[in-house]
PDB file of C-alpha atoms in Angstrom:
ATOM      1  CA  UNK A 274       0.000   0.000   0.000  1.00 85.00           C
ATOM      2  CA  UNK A 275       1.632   3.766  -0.924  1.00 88.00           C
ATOM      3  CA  UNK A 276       1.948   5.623   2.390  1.00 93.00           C
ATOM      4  CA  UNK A 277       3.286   9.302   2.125  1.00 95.00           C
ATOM      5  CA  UNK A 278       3.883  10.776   5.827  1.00 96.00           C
ATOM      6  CA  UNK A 279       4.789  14.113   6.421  1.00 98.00           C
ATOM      7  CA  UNK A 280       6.488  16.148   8.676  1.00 98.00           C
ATOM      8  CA  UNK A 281       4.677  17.635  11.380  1.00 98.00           C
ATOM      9  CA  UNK A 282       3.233  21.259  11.951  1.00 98.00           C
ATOM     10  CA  UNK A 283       5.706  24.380  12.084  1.00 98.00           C
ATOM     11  CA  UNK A 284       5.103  27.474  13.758  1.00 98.00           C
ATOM     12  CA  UNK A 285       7.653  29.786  12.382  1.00 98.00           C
ATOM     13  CA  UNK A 286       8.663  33.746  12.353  1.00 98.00           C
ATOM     14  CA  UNK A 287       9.040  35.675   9.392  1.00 98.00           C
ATOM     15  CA  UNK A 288      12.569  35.716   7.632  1.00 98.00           C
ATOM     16  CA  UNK A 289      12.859  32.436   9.275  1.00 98.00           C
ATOM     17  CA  UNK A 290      13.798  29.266   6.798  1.00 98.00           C
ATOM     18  CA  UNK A 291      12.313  25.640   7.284  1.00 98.00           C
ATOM     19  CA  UNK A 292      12.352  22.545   5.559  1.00 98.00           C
ATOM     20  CA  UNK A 293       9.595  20.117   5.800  1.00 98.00           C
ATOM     21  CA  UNK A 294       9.193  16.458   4.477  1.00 98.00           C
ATOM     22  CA  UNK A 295       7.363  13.651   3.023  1.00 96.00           C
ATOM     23  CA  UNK A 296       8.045  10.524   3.384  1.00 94.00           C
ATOM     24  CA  UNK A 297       6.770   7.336   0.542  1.00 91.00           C
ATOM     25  CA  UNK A 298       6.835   3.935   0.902  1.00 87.00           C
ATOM     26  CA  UNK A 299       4.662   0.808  -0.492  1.00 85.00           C
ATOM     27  CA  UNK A 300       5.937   1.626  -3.634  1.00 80.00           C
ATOM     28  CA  UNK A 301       8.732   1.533  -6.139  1.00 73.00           C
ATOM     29  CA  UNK A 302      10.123   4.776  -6.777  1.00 65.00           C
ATOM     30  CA  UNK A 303      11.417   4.696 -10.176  1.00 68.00           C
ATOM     31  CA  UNK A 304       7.575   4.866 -10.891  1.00 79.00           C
ATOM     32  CA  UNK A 305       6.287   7.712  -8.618  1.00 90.00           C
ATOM     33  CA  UNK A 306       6.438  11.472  -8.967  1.00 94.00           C
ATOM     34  CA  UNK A 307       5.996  13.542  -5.854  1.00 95.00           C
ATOM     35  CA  UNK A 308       4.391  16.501  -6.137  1.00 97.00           C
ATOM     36  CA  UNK A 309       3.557  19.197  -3.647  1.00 98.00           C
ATOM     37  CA  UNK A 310       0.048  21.323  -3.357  1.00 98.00           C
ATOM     38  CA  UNK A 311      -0.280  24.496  -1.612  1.00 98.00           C
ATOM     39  CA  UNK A 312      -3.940  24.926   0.018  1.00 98.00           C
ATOM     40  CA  UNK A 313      -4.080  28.537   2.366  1.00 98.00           C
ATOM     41  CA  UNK A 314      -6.876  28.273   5.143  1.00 96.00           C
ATOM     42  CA  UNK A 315     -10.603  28.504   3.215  1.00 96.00           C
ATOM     43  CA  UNK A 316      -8.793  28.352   0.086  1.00 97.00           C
ATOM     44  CA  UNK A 317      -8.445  26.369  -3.312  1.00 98.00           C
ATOM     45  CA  UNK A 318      -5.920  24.050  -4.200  1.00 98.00           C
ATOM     46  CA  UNK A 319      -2.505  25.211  -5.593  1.00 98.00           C
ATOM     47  CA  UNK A 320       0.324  23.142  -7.694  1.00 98.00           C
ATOM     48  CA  UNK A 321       3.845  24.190  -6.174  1.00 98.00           C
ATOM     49  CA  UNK A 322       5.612  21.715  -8.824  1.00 98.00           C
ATOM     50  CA  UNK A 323       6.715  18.115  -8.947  1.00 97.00           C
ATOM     51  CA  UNK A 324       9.555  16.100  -8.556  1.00 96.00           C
ATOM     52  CA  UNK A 325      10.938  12.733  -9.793  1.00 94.00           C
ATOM     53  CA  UNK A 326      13.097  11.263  -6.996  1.00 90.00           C
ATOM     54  CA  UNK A 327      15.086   8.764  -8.879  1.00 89.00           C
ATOM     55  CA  UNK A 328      16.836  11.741 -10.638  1.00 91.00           C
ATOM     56  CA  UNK A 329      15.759  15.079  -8.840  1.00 92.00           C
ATOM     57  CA  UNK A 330      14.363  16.135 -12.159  1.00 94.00           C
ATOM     58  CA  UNK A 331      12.074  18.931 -10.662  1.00 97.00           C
ATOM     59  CA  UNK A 332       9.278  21.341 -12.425  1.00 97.00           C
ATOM     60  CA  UNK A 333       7.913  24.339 -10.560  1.00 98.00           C
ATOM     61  CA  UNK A 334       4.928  26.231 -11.295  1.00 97.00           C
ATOM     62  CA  UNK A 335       5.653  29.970 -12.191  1.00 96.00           C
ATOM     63  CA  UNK A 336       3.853  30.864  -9.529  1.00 96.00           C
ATOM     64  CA  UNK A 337       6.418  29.165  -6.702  1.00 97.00           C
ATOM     65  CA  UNK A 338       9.618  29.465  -8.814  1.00 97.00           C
ATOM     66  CA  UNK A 339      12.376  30.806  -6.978  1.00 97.00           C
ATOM     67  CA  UNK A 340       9.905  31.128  -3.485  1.00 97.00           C
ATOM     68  CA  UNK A 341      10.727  27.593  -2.700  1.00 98.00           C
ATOM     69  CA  UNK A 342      13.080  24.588  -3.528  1.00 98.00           C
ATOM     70  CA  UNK A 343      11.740  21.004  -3.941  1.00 98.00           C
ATOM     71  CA  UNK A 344      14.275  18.234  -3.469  1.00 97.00           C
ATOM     72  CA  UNK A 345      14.502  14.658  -2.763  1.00 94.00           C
ATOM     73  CA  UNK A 346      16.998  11.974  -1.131  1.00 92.00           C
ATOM     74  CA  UNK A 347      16.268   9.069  -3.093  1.00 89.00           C
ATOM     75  CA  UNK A 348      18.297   7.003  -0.977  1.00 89.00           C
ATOM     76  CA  UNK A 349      15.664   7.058   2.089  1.00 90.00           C
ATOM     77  CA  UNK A 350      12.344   7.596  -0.533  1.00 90.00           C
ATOM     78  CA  UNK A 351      11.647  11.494   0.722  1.00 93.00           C
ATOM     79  CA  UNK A 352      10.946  14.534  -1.037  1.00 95.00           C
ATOM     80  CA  UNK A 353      11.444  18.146   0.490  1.00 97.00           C
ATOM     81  CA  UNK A 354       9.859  21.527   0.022  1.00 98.00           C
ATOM     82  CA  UNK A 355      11.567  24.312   1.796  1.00 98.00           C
ATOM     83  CA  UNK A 356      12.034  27.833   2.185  1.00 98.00           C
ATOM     84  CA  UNK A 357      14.851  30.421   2.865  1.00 98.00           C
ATOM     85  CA  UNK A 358      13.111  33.154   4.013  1.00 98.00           C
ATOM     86  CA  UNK A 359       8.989  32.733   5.087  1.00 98.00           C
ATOM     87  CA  UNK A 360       6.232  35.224   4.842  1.00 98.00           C
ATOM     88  CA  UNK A 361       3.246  35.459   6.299  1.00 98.00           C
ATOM     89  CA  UNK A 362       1.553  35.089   3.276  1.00 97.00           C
ATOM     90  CA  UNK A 363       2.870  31.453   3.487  1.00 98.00           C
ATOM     91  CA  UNK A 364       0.756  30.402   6.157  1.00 98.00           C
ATOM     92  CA  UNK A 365      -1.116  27.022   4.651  1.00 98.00           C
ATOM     93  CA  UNK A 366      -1.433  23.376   4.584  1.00 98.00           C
ATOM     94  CA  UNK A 367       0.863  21.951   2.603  1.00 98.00           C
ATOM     95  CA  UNK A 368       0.399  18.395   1.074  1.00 98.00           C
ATOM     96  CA  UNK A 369       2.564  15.825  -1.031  1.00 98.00           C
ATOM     97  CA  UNK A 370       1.678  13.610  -3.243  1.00 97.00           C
ATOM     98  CA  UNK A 371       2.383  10.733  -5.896  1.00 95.00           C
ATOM     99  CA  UNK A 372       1.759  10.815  -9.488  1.00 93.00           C
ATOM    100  CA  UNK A 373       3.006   8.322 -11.890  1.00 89.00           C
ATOM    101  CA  UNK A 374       2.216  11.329 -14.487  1.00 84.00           C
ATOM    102  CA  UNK A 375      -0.617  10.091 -15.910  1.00 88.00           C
ATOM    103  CA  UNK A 376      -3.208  10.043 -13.619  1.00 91.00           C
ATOM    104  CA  UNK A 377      -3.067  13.137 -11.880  1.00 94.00           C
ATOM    105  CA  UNK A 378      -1.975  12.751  -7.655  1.00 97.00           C
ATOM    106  CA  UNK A 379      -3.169   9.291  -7.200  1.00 95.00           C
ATOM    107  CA  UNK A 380      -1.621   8.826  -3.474  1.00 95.00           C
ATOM    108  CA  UNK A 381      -1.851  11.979  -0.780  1.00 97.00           C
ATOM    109  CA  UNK A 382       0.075  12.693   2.987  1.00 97.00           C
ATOM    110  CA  UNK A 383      -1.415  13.927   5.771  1.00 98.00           C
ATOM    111  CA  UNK A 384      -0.561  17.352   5.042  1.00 98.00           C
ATOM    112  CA  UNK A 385       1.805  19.907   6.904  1.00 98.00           C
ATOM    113  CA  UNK A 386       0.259  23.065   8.579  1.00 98.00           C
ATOM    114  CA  UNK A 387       3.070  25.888   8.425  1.00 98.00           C
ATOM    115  CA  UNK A 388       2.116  28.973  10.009  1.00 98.00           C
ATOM    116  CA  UNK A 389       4.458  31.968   9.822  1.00 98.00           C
ATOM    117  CA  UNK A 390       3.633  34.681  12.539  1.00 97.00           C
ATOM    118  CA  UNK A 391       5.602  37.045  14.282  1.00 96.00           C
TER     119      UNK A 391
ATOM    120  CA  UNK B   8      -0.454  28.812 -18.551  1.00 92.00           C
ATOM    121  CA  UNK B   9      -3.580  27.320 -19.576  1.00 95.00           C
ATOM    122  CA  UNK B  10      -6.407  28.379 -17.132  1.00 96.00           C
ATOM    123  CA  UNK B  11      -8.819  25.780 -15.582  1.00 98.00           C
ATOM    124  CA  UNK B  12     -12.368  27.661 -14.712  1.00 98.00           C
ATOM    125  CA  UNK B  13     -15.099  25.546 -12.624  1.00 98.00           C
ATOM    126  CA  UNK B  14     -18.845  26.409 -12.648  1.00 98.00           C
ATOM    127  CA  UNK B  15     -20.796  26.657 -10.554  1.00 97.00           C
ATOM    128  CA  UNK B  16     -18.589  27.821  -7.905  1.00 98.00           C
ATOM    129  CA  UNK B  17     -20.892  26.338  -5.241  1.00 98.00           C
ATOM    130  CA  UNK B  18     -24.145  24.574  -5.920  1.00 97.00           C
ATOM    131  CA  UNK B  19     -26.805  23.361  -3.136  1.00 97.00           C
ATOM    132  CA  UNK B  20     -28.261  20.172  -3.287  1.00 96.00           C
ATOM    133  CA  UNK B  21     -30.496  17.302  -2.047  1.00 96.00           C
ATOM    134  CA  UNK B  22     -29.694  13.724  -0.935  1.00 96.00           C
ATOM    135  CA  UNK B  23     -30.605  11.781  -4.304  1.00 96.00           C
ATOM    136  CA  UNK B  24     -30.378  14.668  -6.686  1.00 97.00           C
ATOM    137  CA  UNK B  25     -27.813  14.395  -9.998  1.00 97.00           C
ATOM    138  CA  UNK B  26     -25.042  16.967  -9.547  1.00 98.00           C
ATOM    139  CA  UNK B  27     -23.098  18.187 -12.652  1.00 98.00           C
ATOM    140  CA  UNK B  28     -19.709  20.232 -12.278  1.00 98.00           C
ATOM    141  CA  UNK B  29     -18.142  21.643 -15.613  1.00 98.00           C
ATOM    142  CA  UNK B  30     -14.407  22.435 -15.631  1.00 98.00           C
ATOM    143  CA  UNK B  31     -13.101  24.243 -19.175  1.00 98.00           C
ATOM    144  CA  UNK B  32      -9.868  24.681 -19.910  1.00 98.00           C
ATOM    145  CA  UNK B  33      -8.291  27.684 -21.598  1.00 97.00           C
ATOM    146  CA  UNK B  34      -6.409  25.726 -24.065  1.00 97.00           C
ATOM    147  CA  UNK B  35      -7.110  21.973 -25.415  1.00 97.00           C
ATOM    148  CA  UNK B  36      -5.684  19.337 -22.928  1.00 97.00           C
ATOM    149  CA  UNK B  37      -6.643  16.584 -24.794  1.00 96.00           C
ATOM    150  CA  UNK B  38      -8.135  13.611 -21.605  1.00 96.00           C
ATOM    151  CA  UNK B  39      -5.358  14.772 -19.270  1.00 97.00           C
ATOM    152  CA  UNK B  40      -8.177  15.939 -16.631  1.00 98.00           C
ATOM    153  CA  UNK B  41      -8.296  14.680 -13.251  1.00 98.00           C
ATOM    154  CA  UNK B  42     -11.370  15.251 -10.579  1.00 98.00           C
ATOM    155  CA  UNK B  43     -10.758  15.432  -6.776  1.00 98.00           C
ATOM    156  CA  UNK B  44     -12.833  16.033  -4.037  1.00 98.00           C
ATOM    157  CA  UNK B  45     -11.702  17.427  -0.402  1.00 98.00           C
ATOM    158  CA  UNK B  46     -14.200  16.946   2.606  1.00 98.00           C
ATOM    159  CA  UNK B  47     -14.135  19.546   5.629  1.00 95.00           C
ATOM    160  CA  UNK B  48     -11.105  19.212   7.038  1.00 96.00           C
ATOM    161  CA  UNK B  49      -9.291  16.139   4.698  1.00 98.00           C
ATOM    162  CA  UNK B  50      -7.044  15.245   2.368  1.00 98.00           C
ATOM    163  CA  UNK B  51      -8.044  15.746  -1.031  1.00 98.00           C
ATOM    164  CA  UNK B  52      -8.827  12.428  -2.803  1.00 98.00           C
ATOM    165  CA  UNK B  53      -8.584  11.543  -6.507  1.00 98.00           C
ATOM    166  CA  UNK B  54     -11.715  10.543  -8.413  1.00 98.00           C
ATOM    167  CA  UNK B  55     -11.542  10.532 -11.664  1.00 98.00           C
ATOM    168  CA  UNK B  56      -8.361  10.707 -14.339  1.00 98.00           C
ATOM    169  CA  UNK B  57      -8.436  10.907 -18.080  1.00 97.00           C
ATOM    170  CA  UNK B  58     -10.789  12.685 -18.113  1.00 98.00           C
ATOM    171  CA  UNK B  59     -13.045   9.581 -17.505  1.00 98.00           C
ATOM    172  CA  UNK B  60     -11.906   6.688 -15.840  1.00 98.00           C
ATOM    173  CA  UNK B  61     -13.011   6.163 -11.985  1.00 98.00           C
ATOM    174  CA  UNK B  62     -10.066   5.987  -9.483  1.00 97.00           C
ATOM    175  CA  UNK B  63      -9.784   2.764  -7.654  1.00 95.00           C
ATOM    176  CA  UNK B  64     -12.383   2.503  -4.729  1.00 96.00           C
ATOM    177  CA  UNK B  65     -14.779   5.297  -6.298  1.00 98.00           C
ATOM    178  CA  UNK B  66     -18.066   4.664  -5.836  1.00 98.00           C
ATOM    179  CA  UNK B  67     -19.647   4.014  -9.655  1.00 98.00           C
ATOM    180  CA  UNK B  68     -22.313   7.053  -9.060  1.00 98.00           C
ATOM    181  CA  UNK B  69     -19.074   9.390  -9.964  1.00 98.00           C
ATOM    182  CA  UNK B  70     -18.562   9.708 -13.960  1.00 98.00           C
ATOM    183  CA  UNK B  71     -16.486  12.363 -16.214  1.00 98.00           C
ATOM    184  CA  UNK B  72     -16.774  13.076 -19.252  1.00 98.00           C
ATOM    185  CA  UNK B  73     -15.086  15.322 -21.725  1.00 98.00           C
ATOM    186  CA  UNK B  74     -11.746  15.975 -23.850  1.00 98.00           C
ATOM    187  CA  UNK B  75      -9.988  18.942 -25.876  1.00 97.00           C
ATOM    188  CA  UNK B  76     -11.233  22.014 -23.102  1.00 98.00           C
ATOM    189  CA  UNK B  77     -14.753  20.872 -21.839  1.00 98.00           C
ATOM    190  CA  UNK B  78     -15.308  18.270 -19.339  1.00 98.00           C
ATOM    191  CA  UNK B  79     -17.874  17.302 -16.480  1.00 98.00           C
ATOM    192  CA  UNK B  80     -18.325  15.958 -13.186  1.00 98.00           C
ATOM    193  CA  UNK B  81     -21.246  14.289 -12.700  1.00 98.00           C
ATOM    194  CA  UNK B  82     -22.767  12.500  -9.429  1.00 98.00           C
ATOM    195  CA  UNK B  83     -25.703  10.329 -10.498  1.00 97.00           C
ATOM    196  CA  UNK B  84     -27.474  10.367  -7.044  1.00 97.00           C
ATOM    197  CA  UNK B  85     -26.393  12.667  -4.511  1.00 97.00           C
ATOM    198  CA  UNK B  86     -25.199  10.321  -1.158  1.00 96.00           C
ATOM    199  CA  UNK B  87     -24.434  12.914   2.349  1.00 94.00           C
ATOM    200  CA  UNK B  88     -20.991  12.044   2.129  1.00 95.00           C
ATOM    201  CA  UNK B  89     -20.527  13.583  -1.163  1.00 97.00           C
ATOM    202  CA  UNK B  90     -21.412  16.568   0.120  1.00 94.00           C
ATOM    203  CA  UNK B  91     -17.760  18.598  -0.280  1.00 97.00           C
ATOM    204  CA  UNK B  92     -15.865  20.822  -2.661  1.00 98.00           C
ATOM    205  CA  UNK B  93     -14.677  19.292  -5.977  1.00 98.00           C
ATOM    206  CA  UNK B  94     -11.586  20.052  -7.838  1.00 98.00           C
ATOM    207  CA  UNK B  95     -10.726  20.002 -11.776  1.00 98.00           C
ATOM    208  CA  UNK B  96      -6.346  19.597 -12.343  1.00 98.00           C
ATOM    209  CA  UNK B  97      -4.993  19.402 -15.867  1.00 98.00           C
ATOM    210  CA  UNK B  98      -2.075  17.388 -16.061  1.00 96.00           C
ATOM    211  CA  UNK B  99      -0.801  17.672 -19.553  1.00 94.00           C
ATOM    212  CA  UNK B 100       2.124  19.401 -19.036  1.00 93.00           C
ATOM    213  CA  UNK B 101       3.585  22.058 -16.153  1.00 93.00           C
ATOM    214  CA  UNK B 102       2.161  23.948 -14.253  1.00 96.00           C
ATOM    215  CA  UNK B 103      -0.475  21.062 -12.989  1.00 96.00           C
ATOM    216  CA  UNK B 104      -3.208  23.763 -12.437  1.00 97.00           C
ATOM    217  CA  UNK B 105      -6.143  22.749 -10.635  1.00 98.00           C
ATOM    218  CA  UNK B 106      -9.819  24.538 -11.087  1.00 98.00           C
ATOM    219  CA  UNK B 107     -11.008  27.148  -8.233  1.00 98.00           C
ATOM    220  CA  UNK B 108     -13.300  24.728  -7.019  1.00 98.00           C
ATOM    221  CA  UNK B 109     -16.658  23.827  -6.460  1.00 98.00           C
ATOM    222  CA  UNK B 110     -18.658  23.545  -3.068  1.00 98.00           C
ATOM    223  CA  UNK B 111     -21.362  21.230  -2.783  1.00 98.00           C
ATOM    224  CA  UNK B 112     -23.777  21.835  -0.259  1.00 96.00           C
ATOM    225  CA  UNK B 113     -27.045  20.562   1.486  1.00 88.00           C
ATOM    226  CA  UNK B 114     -30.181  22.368   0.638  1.00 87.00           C
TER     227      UNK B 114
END
């Protein structure tokens, strides 16, 4: 069975950086994408940009580009999205998920609540 | 970037009714169309993919339809746990945008 967990919930000050996680398994990952989605409180869903962790080979959405960096460390089946600087406008729920890129995000974690306050 | 545009944006609803959600894309995406829905409070969950083919574990009163820029959502008899916001996501190429959503409620 495909299991992504994620990191737990940050509480974090502006100009702060953070890193947060999500962690696959039941699944070979030479066959998975993981993506990450962007969802602010009362809001839509957003697509941050995907990753393919048997190479790194990352695509970010022009709206995220250069806000945040999406990695992976094939090695332990975990992808990444993290920040060097946060804003209060990036107070969400974050969520990862699998795609085997033709089926849209088949497999979803828990989701990660950052809130940036000062 | 292609635009996805849902309509309505939120629709109410009885228990037993037929619901139908349109999503139309900006530019042609051929099937790559994908439907989720997102209960209060959960994880989003896939439905639907090309466009047309139920997701694993769907219940069979879920069915898409469409291809090129038009597609549809449709719920063939309304059951109370359906009662959530659906999402439209093209997936033909980057960025994977999804639609603004659409919130279905009890009347």
């Amino acid at each position: 069975e495909v299991q992504l967990v994620q990191s737990g919930a940050e509480v974090k000050k502006p100009g702060e950086s953070l890193k947060i996680s999500c962690k696959g398994s039941g699944y070979s990952l030479t066959s998975y994408w993981i993506g990450w989605v962007r969802q602010v409180p009362g809001k839509g869903l957003e697509w941050m940009g995907i990753i393919y962790p048997s190479d790194s080979d990352t695509t970010y959405s022009p709206s995220f580009q250069g806000l945040v960096t999406i990695s992976a460390d094939k090695s332990i089946g975990t992808a990444y999205l993290q920040w060097s600087s946060l804003k209060s406008s990036d107070t969400a729920m974050y969520y990862c998920a699998t795609t085997r890129g033709d089926s849209g995000f088949d497999h979803w974690g828990q989701g990660t609540l950052v809130t940036v306050s000062s | 970037d292609i635009q996805m545009t849902q309509s309505p944006s939120s629709l109410s609803a009885s228990v037993g009714d037929r619901v139908t959600i349109t999503c139309r894309a900006s530019q042609g995406i051929s099937n790559y169309l994908a439907w989720y829905q997102q209960r209060p409070g959960k994880v989003p969950k896939l439905l639907i993919y090309a466009a047309s083919t139920l997701q694993s574990g769907v219940p069979s009163r879920f069915s898409g339809s469409g291809s090129g820029t038009d597609f549809t959502l449709t719920i063939s008899s309304l059951q109370p746990e359906d009662f959530a916001t659906y999402y439209c996501q093209k997936y033909n190429s980057a960025p994977w945008t999804f639609g603004q959503g659409t919130k279905v409620e009890i009347k």
